[in-house]
């Protein structure tokens, strides 16, 4: 391929990327679409191609710039027979530069106005996590490798859980109608079978391929389930981890954690009165290696799915449940022994006995 052919190719690509950047930018602006379809990258590519084009024609550019010294008049510049009339005159050239500069300034100005209008972290994360929203930094970042979706504590004592099957509670429609957030619990003891059903509803394996009761983006299962046991038949009070693969509990701590839970829940008494408290944690990397910027969205959504399953399972068994989003993260993480970064608590739920 000769230099001229290469230049034709560069000009064609320049035209395509420029048109693409312009049209997608216009659509994004007019209809409020996110910066989708690599609009920004098309713009960068177009600029790079312009530079290559100028480089490939550097002699002509230099000749063009040299040909008309300041103040020289058109008639005084007789064209040699080989010299072609320029495609664009000096005025046109200046106008093109001015228009471009104006476009850049307007773009900068609107971007800044937009930033100022919604200068809050929620919005920033939402924007950043849109496809292509993180720009080059997202593209070039190392998002790490895939961790196992099963966490286990190999040194912890194991307690097998009863089979959760065979129970017929409320119809789904009835459970949905009856579900309320219940915060007043009466003293009593939860059976191990009831706890097993709640855990199965939360994260139990329901399919031979390893799929679980609650949906998960890419079946990556970033949420771990811990149980703080206050009153369950056959279990010492303390902290347990649900070993999903074996439908078993791993005993992490034996202790009365009622007051610790109330403190961690910013004084919400129900965390000490319920028979059990579920703590859902997120291991972000399980989702991040594949879904990158969007991982945090997915993880929280998944915790919500699990929470709803616990709510409905509890309602179906005649128990009360309540979600808890207001808690001291560091306190809860310390209580579980997780670092708050690789793994962090995202959601709490209480389940307890109700007056009949
Ligand atoms: C994400 C989330 C966080 C919540 N956090 C708390 C909480 O910290 N304390 C509490 O008493 N209720 C909490 N709730 C329960 C809501 O207050 C309850 O769902 C709402 O009042 C509607 O009532 P209902 O669940 O009976 O329909 C939370 C609910 C959700 C979905």
Coordinates of N, CA and C and ligand atoms in Angstrom, one line a residue, residues 179-183 265 268 270 311 321-327 347-348, ligand 1:
X179 N -46.6 -10.1 54.0 CA -45.3 -9.6 54.4 C -45.4 -8.2 54.9
X180 N -44.9 -8.0 56.1 CA -44.7 -6.7 56.7 C -43.3 -6.7 57.4
X181 N -42.8 -5.5 57.6 CA -41.6 -5.5 58.4 C -42.0 -5.5 59.9
X182 N -41.6 -6.6 60.6 CA -42.1 -6.8 62.0 C -40.9 -6.6 62.9
X183 N -41.1 -5.8 63.9 CA -39.9 -5.4 64.7 C -40.1 -5.9 66.2
X265 N -26.2 -1.9 65.3 CA -27.4 -1.5 64.6 C -27.9 -0.1 65.1
X268 N -30.9 -0.2 67.5 CA -32.2 -0.8 67.2 C -32.4 -2.1 68.0
X270 N -34.5 -4.4 68.2 CA -34.9 -5.7 67.6 C -33.7 -6.6 67.3
X311 N -37.5 -12.5 53.8 CA -38.8 -11.9 54.3 C -39.9 -12.9 54.0
X321 N -40.0 -10.7 60.2 CA -38.7 -10.3 59.6 C -38.6 -8.8 59.5
X322 N -37.4 -8.2 59.6 CA -37.3 -6.8 59.3 C -35.9 -6.6 58.7
X323 N -35.9 -5.8 57.6 CA -34.6 -5.4 57.0 C -33.9 -4.3 57.8
X324 N -32.6 -4.3 57.9 CA -31.9 -3.3 58.6 C -30.8 -2.7 57.7
X325 N -31.0 -1.5 57.2 CA -30.0 -0.9 56.4 C -29.1 0.1 57.3
X326 N -29.7 0.5 58.4 CA -29.0 1.5 59.3 C -28.1 0.7 60.3
X327 N -26.9 0.6 60.0 CA -25.9 0.0 60.9 C -24.6 0.6 60.8
X347 N -26.1 -5.6 54.3 CA -27.5 -5.7 54.7 C -27.7 -6.6 55.9
X348 N -28.6 -6.2 56.8 CA -28.9 -7.0 57.9 C -30.4 -7.3 57.9
Ligands
LIG1 C1 -32.9 -1.2 52.2 C2 -33.8 -1.1 53.4 C3 -33.3 -0.7 54.7 C4 -34.1 -0.7 55.8 N1 -33.6 -0.4 57.0 C5 -34.4 -0.4 58.1 C6 -33.8 -0.2 59.4 O1 -32.6 0.1 59.5 N2 -34.6 -0.2 60.4 C7 -36.0 -0.6 60.3 O2 -36.6 -0.6 61.4 N3 -36.5 -0.8 59.1 C8 -35.8 -0.8 58.0 N4 -36.3 -1.1 56.8 C9 -37.7 -1.5 56.7 C10 -38.6 -0.4 56.1 O3 -38.7 0.6 57.1 C11 -39.9 -1.0 55.7 O4 -39.7 -1.9 54.6 C12 -40.9 0.1 55.3 O5 -41.3 0.8 56.4 C13 -42.1 -0.5 54.6 O6 -42.8 -1.4 55.4 P1 -43.0 -2.9 55.1 O7 -41.7 -3.6 54.9 O8 -43.8 -3.5 56.2 O9 -43.8 -2.9 53.8 C14 -35.5 -1.1 55.7 C15 -36.0 -1.5 54.4 C16 -35.1 -1.5 53.3 C17 -35.7 -2.0 52.0

